[in-house]
Tab-separated table of C-alpha atoms and ligand atoms in Angstrom:
chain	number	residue	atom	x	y	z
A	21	UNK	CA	0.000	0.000	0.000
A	22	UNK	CA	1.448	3.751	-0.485
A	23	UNK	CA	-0.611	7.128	1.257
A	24	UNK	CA	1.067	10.258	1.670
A	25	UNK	CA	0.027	12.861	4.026
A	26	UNK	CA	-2.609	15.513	2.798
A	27	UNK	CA	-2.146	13.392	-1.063
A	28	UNK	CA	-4.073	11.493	-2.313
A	29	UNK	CA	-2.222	7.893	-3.110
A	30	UNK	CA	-2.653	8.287	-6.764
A	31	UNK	CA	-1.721	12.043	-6.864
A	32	UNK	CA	1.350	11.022	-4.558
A	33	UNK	CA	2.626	8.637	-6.993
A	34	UNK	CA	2.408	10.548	-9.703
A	35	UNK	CA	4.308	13.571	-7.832
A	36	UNK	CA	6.327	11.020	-6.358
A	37	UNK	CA	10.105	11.944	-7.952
A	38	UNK	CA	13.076	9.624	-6.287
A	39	UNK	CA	15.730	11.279	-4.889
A	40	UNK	CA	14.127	14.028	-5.843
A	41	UNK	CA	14.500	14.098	-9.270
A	42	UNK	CA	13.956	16.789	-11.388
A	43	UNK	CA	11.679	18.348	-8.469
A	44	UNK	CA	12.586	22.365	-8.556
A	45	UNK	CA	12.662	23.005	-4.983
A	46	UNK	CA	13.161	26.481	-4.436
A	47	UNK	CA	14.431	29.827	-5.967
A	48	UNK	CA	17.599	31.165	-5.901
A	49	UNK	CA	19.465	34.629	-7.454
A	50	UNK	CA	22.738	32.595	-6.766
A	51	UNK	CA	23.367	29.693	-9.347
A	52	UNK	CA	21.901	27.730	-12.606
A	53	UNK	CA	22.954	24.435	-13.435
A	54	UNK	CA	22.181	23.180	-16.793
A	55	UNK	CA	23.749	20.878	-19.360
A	56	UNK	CA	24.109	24.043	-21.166
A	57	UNK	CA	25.564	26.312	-18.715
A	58	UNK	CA	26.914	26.634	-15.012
A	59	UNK	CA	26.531	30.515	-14.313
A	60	UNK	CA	27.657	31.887	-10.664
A	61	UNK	CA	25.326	35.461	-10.747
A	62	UNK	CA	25.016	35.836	-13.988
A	63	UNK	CA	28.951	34.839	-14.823
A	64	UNK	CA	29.596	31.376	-16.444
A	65	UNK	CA	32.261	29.226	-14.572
A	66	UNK	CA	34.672	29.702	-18.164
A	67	UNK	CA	34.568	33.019	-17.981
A	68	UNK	CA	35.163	33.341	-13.762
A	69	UNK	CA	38.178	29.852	-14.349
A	70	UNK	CA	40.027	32.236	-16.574
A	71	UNK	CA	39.628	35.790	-15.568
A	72	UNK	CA	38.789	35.991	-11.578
A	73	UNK	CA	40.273	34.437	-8.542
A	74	UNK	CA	38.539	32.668	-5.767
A	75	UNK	CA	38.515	36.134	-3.540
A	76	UNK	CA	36.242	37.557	-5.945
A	77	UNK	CA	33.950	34.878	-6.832
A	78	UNK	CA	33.261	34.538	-3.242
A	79	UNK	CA	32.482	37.917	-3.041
A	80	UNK	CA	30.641	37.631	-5.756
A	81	UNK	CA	28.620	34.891	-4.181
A	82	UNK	CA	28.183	36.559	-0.760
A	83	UNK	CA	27.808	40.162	-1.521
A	84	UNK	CA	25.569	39.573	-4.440
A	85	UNK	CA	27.830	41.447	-7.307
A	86	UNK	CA	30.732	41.602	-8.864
A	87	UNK	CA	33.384	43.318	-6.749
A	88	UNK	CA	35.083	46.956	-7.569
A	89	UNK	CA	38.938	47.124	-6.696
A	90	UNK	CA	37.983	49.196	-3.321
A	91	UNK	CA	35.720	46.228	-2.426
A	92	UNK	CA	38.029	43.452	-3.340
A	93	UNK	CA	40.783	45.184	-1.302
A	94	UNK	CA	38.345	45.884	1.855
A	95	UNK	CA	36.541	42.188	1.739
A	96	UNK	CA	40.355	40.562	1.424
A	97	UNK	CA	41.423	42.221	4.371
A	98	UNK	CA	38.580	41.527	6.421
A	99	UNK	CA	38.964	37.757	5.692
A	100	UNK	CA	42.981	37.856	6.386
A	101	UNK	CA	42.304	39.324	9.333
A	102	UNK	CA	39.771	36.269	10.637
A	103	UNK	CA	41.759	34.002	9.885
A	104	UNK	CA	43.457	32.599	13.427
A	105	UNK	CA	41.489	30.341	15.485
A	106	UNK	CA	40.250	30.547	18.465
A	107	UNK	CA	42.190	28.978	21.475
A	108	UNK	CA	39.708	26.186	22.322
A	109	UNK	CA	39.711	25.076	17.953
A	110	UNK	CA	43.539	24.783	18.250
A	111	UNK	CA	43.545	22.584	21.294
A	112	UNK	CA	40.987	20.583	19.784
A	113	UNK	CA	42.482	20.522	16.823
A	114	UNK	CA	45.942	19.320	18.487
A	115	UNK	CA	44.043	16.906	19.674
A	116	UNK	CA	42.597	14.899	16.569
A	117	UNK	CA	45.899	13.024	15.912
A	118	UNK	CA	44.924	10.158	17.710
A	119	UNK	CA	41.074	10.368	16.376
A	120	UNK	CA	42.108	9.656	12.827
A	121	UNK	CA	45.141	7.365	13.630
A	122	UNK	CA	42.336	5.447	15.155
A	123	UNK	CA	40.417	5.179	12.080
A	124	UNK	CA	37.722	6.588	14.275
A	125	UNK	CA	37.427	10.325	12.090
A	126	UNK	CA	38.639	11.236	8.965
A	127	UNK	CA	39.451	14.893	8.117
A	128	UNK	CA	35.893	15.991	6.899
A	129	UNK	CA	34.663	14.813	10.130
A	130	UNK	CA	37.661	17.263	12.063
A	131	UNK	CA	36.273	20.023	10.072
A	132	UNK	CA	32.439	19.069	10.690
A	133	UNK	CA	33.556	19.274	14.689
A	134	UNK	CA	35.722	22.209	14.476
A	135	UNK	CA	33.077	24.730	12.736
A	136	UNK	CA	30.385	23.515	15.125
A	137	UNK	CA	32.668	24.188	18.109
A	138	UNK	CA	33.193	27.875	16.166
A	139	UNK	CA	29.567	28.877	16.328
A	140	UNK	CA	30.003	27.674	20.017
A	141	UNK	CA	32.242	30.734	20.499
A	142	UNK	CA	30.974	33.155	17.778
A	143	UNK	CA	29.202	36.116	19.406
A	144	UNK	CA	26.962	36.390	16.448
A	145	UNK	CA	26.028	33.016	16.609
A	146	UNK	CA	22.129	33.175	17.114
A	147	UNK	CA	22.342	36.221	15.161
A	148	UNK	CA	20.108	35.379	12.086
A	149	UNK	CA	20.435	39.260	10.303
A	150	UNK	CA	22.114	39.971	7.020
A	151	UNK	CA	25.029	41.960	8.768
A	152	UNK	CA	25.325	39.106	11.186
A	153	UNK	CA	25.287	36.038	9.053
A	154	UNK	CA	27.886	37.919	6.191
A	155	UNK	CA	30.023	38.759	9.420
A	156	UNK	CA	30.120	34.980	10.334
A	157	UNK	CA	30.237	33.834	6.346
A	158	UNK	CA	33.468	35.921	6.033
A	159	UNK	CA	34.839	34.204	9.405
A	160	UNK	CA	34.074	30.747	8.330
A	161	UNK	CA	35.864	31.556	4.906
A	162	UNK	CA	38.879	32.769	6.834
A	163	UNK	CA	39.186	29.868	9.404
A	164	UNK	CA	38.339	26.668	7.636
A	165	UNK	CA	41.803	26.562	5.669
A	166	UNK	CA	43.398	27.210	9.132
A	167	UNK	CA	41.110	24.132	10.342
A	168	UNK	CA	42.731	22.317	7.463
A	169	UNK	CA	46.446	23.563	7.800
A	170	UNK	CA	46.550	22.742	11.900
A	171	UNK	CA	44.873	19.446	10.977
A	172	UNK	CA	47.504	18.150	8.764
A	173	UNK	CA	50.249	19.688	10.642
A	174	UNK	CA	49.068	17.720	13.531
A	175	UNK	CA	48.930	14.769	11.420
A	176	UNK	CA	52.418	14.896	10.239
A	177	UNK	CA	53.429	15.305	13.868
A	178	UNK	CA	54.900	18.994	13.277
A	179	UNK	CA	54.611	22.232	15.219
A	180	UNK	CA	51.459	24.104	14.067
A	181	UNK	CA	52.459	26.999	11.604
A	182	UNK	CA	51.319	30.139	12.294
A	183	UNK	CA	48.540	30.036	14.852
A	184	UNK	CA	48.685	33.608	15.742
A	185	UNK	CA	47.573	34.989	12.318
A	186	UNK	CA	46.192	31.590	10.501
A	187	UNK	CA	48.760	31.562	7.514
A	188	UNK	CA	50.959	34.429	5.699
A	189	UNK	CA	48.679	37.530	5.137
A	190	UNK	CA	50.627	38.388	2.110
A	191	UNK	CA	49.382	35.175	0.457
A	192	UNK	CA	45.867	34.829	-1.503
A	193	UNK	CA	43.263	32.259	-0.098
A	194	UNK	CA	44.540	29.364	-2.149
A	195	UNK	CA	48.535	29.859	-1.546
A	196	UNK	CA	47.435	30.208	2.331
A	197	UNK	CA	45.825	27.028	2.179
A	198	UNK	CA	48.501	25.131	0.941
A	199	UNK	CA	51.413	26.876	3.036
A	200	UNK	CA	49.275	26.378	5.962
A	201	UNK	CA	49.589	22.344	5.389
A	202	UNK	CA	52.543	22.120	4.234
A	203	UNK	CA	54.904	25.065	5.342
A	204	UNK	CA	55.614	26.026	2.070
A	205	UNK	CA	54.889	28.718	-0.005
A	206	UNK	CA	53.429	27.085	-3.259
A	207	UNK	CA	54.720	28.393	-6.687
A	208	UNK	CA	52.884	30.751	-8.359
A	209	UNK	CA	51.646	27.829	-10.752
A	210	UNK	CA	50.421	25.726	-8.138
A	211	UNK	CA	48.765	28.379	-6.182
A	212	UNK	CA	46.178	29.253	-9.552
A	213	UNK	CA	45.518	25.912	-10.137
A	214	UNK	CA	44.259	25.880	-6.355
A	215	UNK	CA	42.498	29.100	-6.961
A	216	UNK	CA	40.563	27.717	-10.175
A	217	UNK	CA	39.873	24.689	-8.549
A	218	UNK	CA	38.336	26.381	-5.205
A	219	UNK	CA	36.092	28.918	-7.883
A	220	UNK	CA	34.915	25.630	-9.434
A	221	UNK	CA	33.816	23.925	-6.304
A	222	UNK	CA	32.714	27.042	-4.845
A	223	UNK	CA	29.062	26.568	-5.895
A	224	UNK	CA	26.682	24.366	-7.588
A	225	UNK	CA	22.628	25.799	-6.627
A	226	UNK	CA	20.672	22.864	-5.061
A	227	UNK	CA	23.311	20.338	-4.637
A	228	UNK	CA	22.762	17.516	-1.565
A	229	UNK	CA	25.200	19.913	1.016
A	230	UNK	CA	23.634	23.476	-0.163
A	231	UNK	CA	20.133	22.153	0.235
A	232	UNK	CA	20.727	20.305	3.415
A	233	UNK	CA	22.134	23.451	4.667
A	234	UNK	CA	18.999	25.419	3.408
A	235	UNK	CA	16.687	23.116	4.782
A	236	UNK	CA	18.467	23.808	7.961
A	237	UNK	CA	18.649	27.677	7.847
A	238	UNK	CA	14.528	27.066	6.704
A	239	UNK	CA	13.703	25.947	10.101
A	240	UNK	CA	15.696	29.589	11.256
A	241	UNK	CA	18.622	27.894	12.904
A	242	UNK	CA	21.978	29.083	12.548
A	243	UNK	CA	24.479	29.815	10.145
A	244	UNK	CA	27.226	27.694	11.930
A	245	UNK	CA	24.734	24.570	12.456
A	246	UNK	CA	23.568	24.788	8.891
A	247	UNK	CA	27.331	24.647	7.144
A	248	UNK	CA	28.087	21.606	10.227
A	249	UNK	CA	25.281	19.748	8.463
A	250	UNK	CA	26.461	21.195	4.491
A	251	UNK	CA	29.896	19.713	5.759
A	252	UNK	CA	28.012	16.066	6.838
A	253	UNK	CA	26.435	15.791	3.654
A	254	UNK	CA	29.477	16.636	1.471
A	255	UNK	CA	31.586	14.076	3.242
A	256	UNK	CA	29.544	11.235	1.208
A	257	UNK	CA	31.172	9.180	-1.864
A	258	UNK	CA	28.144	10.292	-4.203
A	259	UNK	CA	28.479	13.954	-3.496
A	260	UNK	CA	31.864	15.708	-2.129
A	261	UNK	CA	33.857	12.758	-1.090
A	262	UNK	CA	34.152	11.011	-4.721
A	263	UNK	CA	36.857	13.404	-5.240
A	264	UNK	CA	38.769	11.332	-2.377
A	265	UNK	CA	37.468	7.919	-3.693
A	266	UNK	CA	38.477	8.720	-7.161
A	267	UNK	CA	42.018	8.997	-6.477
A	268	UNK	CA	41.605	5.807	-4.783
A	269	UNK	CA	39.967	4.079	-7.506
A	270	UNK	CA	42.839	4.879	-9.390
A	271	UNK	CA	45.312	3.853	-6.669
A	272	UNK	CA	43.702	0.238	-6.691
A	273	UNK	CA	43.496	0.182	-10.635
A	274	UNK	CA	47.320	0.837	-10.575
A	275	UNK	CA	48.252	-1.508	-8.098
A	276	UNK	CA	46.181	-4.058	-9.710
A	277	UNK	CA	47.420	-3.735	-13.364
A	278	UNK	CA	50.464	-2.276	-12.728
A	279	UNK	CA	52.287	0.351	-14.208
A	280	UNK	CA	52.974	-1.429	-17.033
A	281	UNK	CA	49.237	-2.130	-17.478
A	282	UNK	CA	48.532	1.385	-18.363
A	283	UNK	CA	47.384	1.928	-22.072
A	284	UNK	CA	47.049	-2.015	-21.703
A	285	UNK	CA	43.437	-4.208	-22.167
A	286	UNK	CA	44.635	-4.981	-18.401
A	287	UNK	CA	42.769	-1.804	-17.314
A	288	UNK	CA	39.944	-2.736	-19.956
A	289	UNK	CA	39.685	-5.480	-17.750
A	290	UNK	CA	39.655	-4.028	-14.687
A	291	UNK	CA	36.754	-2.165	-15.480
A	292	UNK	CA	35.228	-4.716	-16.894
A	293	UNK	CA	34.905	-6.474	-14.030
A	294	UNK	CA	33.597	-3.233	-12.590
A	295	UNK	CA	30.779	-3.630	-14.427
A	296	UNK	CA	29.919	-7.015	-14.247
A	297	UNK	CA	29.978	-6.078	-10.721
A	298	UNK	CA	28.025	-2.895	-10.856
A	299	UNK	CA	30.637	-1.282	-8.952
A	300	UNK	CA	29.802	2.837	-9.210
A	301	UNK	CA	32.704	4.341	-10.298
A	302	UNK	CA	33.966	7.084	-8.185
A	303	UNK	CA	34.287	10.717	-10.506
A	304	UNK	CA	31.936	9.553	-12.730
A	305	UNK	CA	28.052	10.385	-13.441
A	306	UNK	CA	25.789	13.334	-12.524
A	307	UNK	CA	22.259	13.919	-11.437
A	308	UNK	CA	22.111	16.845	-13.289
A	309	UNK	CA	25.053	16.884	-16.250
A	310	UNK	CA	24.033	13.602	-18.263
A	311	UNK	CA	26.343	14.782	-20.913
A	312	UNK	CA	29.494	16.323	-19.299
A	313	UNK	CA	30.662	18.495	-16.351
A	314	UNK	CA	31.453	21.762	-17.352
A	315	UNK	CA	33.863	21.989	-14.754
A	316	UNK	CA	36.127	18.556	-15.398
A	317	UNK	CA	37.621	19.538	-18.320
A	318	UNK	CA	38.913	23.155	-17.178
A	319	UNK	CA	40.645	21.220	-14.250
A	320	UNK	CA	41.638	18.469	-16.275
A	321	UNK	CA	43.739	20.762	-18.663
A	322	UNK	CA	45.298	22.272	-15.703
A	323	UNK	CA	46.220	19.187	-13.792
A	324	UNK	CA	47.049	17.172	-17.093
A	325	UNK	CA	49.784	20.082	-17.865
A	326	UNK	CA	51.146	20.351	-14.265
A	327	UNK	CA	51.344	16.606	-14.327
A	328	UNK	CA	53.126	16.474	-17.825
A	329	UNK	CA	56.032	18.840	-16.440
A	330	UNK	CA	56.333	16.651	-13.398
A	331	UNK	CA	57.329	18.532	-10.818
A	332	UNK	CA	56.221	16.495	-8.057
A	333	UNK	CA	56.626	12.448	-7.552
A	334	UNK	CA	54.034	12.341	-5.014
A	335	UNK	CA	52.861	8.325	-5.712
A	336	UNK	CA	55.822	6.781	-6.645
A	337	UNK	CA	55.425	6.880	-10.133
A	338	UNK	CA	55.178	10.355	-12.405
A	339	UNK	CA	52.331	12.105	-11.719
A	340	UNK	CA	51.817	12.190	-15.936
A	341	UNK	CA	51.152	8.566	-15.318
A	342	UNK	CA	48.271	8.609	-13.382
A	343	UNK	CA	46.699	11.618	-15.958
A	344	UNK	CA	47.493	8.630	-18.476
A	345	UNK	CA	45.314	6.125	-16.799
A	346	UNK	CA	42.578	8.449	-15.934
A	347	UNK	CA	42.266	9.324	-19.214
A	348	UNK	CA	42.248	5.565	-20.202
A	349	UNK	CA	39.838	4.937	-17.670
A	350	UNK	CA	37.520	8.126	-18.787
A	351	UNK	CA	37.420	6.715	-22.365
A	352	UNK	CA	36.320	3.268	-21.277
A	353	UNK	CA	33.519	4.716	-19.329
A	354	UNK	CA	32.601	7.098	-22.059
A	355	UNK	CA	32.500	4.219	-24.482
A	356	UNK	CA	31.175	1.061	-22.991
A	357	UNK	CA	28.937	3.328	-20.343
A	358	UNK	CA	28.216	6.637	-22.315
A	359	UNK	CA	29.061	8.300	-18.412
A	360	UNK	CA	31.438	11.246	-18.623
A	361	UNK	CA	33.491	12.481	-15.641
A	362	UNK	CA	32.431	15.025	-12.722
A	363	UNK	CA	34.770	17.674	-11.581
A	364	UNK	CA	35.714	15.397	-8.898
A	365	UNK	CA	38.034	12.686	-11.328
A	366	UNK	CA	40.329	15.214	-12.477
A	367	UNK	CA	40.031	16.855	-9.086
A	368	UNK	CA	41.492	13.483	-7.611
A	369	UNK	CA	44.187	13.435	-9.903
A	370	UNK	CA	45.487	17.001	-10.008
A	371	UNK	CA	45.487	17.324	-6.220
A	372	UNK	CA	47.572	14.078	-6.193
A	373	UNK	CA	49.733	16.181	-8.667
A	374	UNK	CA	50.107	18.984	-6.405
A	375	UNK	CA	51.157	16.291	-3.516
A	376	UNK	CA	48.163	17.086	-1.366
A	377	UNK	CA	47.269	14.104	1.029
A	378	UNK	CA	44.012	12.008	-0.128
A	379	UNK	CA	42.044	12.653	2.826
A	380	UNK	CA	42.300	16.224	2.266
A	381	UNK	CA	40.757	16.638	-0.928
A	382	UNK	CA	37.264	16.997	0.343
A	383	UNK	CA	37.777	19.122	3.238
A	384	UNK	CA	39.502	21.678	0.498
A	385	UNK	CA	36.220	21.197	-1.358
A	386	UNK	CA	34.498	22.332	2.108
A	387	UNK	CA	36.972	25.704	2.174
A	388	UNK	CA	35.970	26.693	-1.329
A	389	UNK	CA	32.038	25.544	-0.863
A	390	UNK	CA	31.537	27.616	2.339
A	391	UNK	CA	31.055	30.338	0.017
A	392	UNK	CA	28.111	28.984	-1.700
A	393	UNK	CA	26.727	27.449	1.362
A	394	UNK	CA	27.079	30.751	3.316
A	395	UNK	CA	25.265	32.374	0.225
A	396	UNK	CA	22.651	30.214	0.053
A	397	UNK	CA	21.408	30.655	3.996
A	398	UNK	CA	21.701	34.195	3.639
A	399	UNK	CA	18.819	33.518	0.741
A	400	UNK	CA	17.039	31.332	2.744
A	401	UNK	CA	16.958	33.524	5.663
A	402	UNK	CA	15.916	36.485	3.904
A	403	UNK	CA	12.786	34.749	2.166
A	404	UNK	CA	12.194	31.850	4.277
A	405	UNK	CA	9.299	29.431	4.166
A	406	UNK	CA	10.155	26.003	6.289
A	407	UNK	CA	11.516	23.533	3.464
A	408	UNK	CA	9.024	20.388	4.552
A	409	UNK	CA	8.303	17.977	1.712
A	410	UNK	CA	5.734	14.761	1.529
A	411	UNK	CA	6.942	11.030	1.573
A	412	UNK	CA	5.126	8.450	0.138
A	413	UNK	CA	3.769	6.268	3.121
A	414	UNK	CA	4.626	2.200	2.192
A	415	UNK	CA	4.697	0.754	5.676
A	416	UNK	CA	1.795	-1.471	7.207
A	417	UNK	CA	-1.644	-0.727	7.041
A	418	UNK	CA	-3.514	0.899	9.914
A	419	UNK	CA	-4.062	-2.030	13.147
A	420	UNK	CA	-4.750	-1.645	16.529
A	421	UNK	CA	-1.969	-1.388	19.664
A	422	UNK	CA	-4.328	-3.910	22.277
A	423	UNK	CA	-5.968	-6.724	20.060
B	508	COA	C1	26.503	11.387	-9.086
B	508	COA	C2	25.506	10.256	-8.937
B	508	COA	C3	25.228	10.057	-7.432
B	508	COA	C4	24.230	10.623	-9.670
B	508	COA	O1	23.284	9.683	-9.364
B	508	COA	P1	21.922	9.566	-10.145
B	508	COA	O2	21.507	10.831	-10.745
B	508	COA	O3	20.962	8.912	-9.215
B	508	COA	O4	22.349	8.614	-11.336
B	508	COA	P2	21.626	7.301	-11.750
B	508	COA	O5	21.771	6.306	-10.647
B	508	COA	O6	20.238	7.663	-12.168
B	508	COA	O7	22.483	6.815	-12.985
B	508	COA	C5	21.933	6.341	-14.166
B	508	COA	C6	22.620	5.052	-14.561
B	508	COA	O8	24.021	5.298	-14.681
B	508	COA	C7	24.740	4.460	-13.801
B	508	COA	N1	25.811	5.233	-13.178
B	508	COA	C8	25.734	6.516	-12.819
B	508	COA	N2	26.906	6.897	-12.272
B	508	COA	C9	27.699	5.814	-12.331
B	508	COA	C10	29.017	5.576	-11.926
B	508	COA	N3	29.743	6.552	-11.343
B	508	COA	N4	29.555	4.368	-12.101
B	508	COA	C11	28.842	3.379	-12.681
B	508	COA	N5	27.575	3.544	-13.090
B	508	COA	C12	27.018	4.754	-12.907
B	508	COA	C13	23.739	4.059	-12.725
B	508	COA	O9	24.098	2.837	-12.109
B	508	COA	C14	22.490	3.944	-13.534
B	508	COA	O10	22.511	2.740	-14.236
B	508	COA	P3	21.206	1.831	-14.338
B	508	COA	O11	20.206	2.693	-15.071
B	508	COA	O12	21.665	0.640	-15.093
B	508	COA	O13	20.789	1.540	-12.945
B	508	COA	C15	26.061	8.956	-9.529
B	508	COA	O14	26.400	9.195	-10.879
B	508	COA	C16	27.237	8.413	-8.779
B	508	COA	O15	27.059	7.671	-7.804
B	508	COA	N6	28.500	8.778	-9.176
B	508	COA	C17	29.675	8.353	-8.470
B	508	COA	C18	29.942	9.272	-7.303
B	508	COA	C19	30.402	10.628	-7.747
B	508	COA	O16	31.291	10.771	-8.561
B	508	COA	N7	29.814	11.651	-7.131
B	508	COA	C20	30.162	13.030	-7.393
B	508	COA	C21	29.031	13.755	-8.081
B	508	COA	S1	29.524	15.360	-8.574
């Protein structure tokens, strides 16, 4: 049997879209995602990739319009200057070694703690108003890349760089982030492909994380809550976390055919077993973009060509390499599965390029997607109506407690 409450069954069914769908959920002024087009404001994602950095698209996203030069100056500096911690996030911070040595926590679940212990100590926190929640947006932009940096510097058992200021003021967002986890200032090379890959993850409209966040903010809770539970829902293998799981796909596909195996039926193989197994590859397939991400291939170039000058041996093979299998591996999909790549396979890859630690790659995605999320509550907030769908009831019929 199937009700639903206030439907009738037939009516239900009909509505009845699963997972959602094609169901148009809300309005927003922020984002449109078509097959055609991915347009942040009014500005598609080739034109931002090649002409803006991550500052200004997430000024952009949070202030609504494109920034002047007297804007972009006055929003940087505000952010720079949130960017330490406070005292109670660094202890807990120093702290997680032992949680993820334990296999207990993973990074995204570090960051997921250490923003919800922020709005703990934020005095705006149960401050709902537009000054308020841009106030805290701006904070939470500054301090999860510090989260990030302290994390893996506690993880490589080193002294924590920086605490005081949260990273070298003179660097942009995406050179912070990586001297922050590393201790070195990135080239100038490796800090814009960063920057282009934060402005690419930065926002995507009603995505699983930005609507679990809205649905959150729709009930009027808090900015802080509603980005702890954006960060939960990114964390997944189907949404942010395939960027993670991709690499690792690859990383079993390698050490099962071998390097030699590359350009080889061996992968051919490999996947064709994935298939007979209906394994879901990770990086692959989109609710939304049934013929291509418009985002993969921008990264894709940029990691591919970083890769081909091999710079970096992060693996233990050159990084071109694994470009050469992920190509392989993109080709066999595309022609035995017709399924193109998301933004998170060449993601995967070109982090693993730029020697960035696996279980890192998603909490990055959190630091660049804070600026949509943040965006996004701010528009629910403003226009709110409680996000509260149906469900199609298919449990047992009505009986009686005392027979
Ligand atoms: C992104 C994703 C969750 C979209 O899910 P969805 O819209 O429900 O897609 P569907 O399940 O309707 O996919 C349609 C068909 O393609 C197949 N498919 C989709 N993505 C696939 C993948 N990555 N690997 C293998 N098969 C895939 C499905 O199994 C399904 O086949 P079927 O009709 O024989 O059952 C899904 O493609 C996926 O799990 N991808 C891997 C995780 C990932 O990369 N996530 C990041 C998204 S940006």
């Amino acid at each position: 049997m199937s009700t639903a409450t206030s439907a009738s069954p037939s009516a239900a069914e009909a509505n009845f879209a699963r997972g959602l769908e094609g169901v148009i959920a809300g309005e927003t002024n922020i984002c449109s995602v078509e097959q055609g087009k991915l347009i942040y404001r009014g500005f598609e994602i080739h034109d931002l990739a090649e002409h803006a950095t991550f500052e200004e698209v997430a000024f952009l996203l949070l202030e609504g319009h494109k920034p002047s030069a007297d804007e972009l100056r006055r929003f940087k500096i505000e952010v720079i200057a949130e960017r330490a911690l406070p005292a109670e996030v660094i202890a807990f911070l120093k702290s997680c070694g032992p949680m993820i040595k334990s296999g207990a926590a993973v990074p995204m679940d570090i960051v997921r703690t250490a923003v919800s212990i922020l709005g703990n100590l934020d005095k705006d926190a149960q401050d709902n108003s537009p000054a308020a929640n841009l106030r805290k947006a701006k904070r939470l932009l500054a301090k999860i890349p510090t989260i990030i940096g302290h994390m893996q510097n506690v993880i490589d058992g080193r002294a924590i760089i920086a605490p005081d200021t949260g990273g070298d003021a003179t660097l942009s967002h995406a050179a912070n982030l990586l001297y922050l986890m590393s201790g070195e200032k990135p080239s100038k090379e490796f800090e814009h492909v960063i920057d282009v890959s934060l402005i690419l993850y930065a926002e995507h409209d009603y995505n699983a994380s930005t609507f679990t966040s809205r649905v959150i903010a729709g009930t009027l809770s808090d900015m802080h809550g509603a980005v702890t539970g954006g960060i939960a829902a990114l964390k997944g293998p189907l949404h942010g976390g395939a960027n993670e799981m991709a690499m690792e796909m690859l990383k079993e596909i390698m050490r099962d055919v071998g390097e030699k195996g590359i350009g080889t039926p061996a992968v051919d193989s490999w996947m064709q077993n994935a298939f007979d197994t209906k394994r879901k590859l990770m990086g692959f397939g989109h609710r939304v973009y049934k013929n291509g991400d418009h985002r993969a291939p921008i990264l894709h170039k940029l990691g591919r060509s970083l890769a081909s000058k091999d710079t970096r041996n992060p693996g233990g093979h050159a990084a071109a390499k694994w470009f050469d299998l992920g190509e392989q591996v993109q080709k066999i999909m595309l022609d035995k599965k017709k399924i193109h790549p998301n933004v998170d396979f060449p993601c995967g890859l070109t982090y693993f390029t730029l020697g960035i630690p696996v279980p890192q790659y998603t909490p990055i995605f959190v630091a660049s997607r804070v600026s949509g999320w943040c965006a996004h509550i701010m528009e629910q907030h403003a226009n709110n109506r409680i996000i509260r769908p149906l469900s199609l009831y298919r449990g047992p019929a009505e009986t009686k407690w005392n027979k």
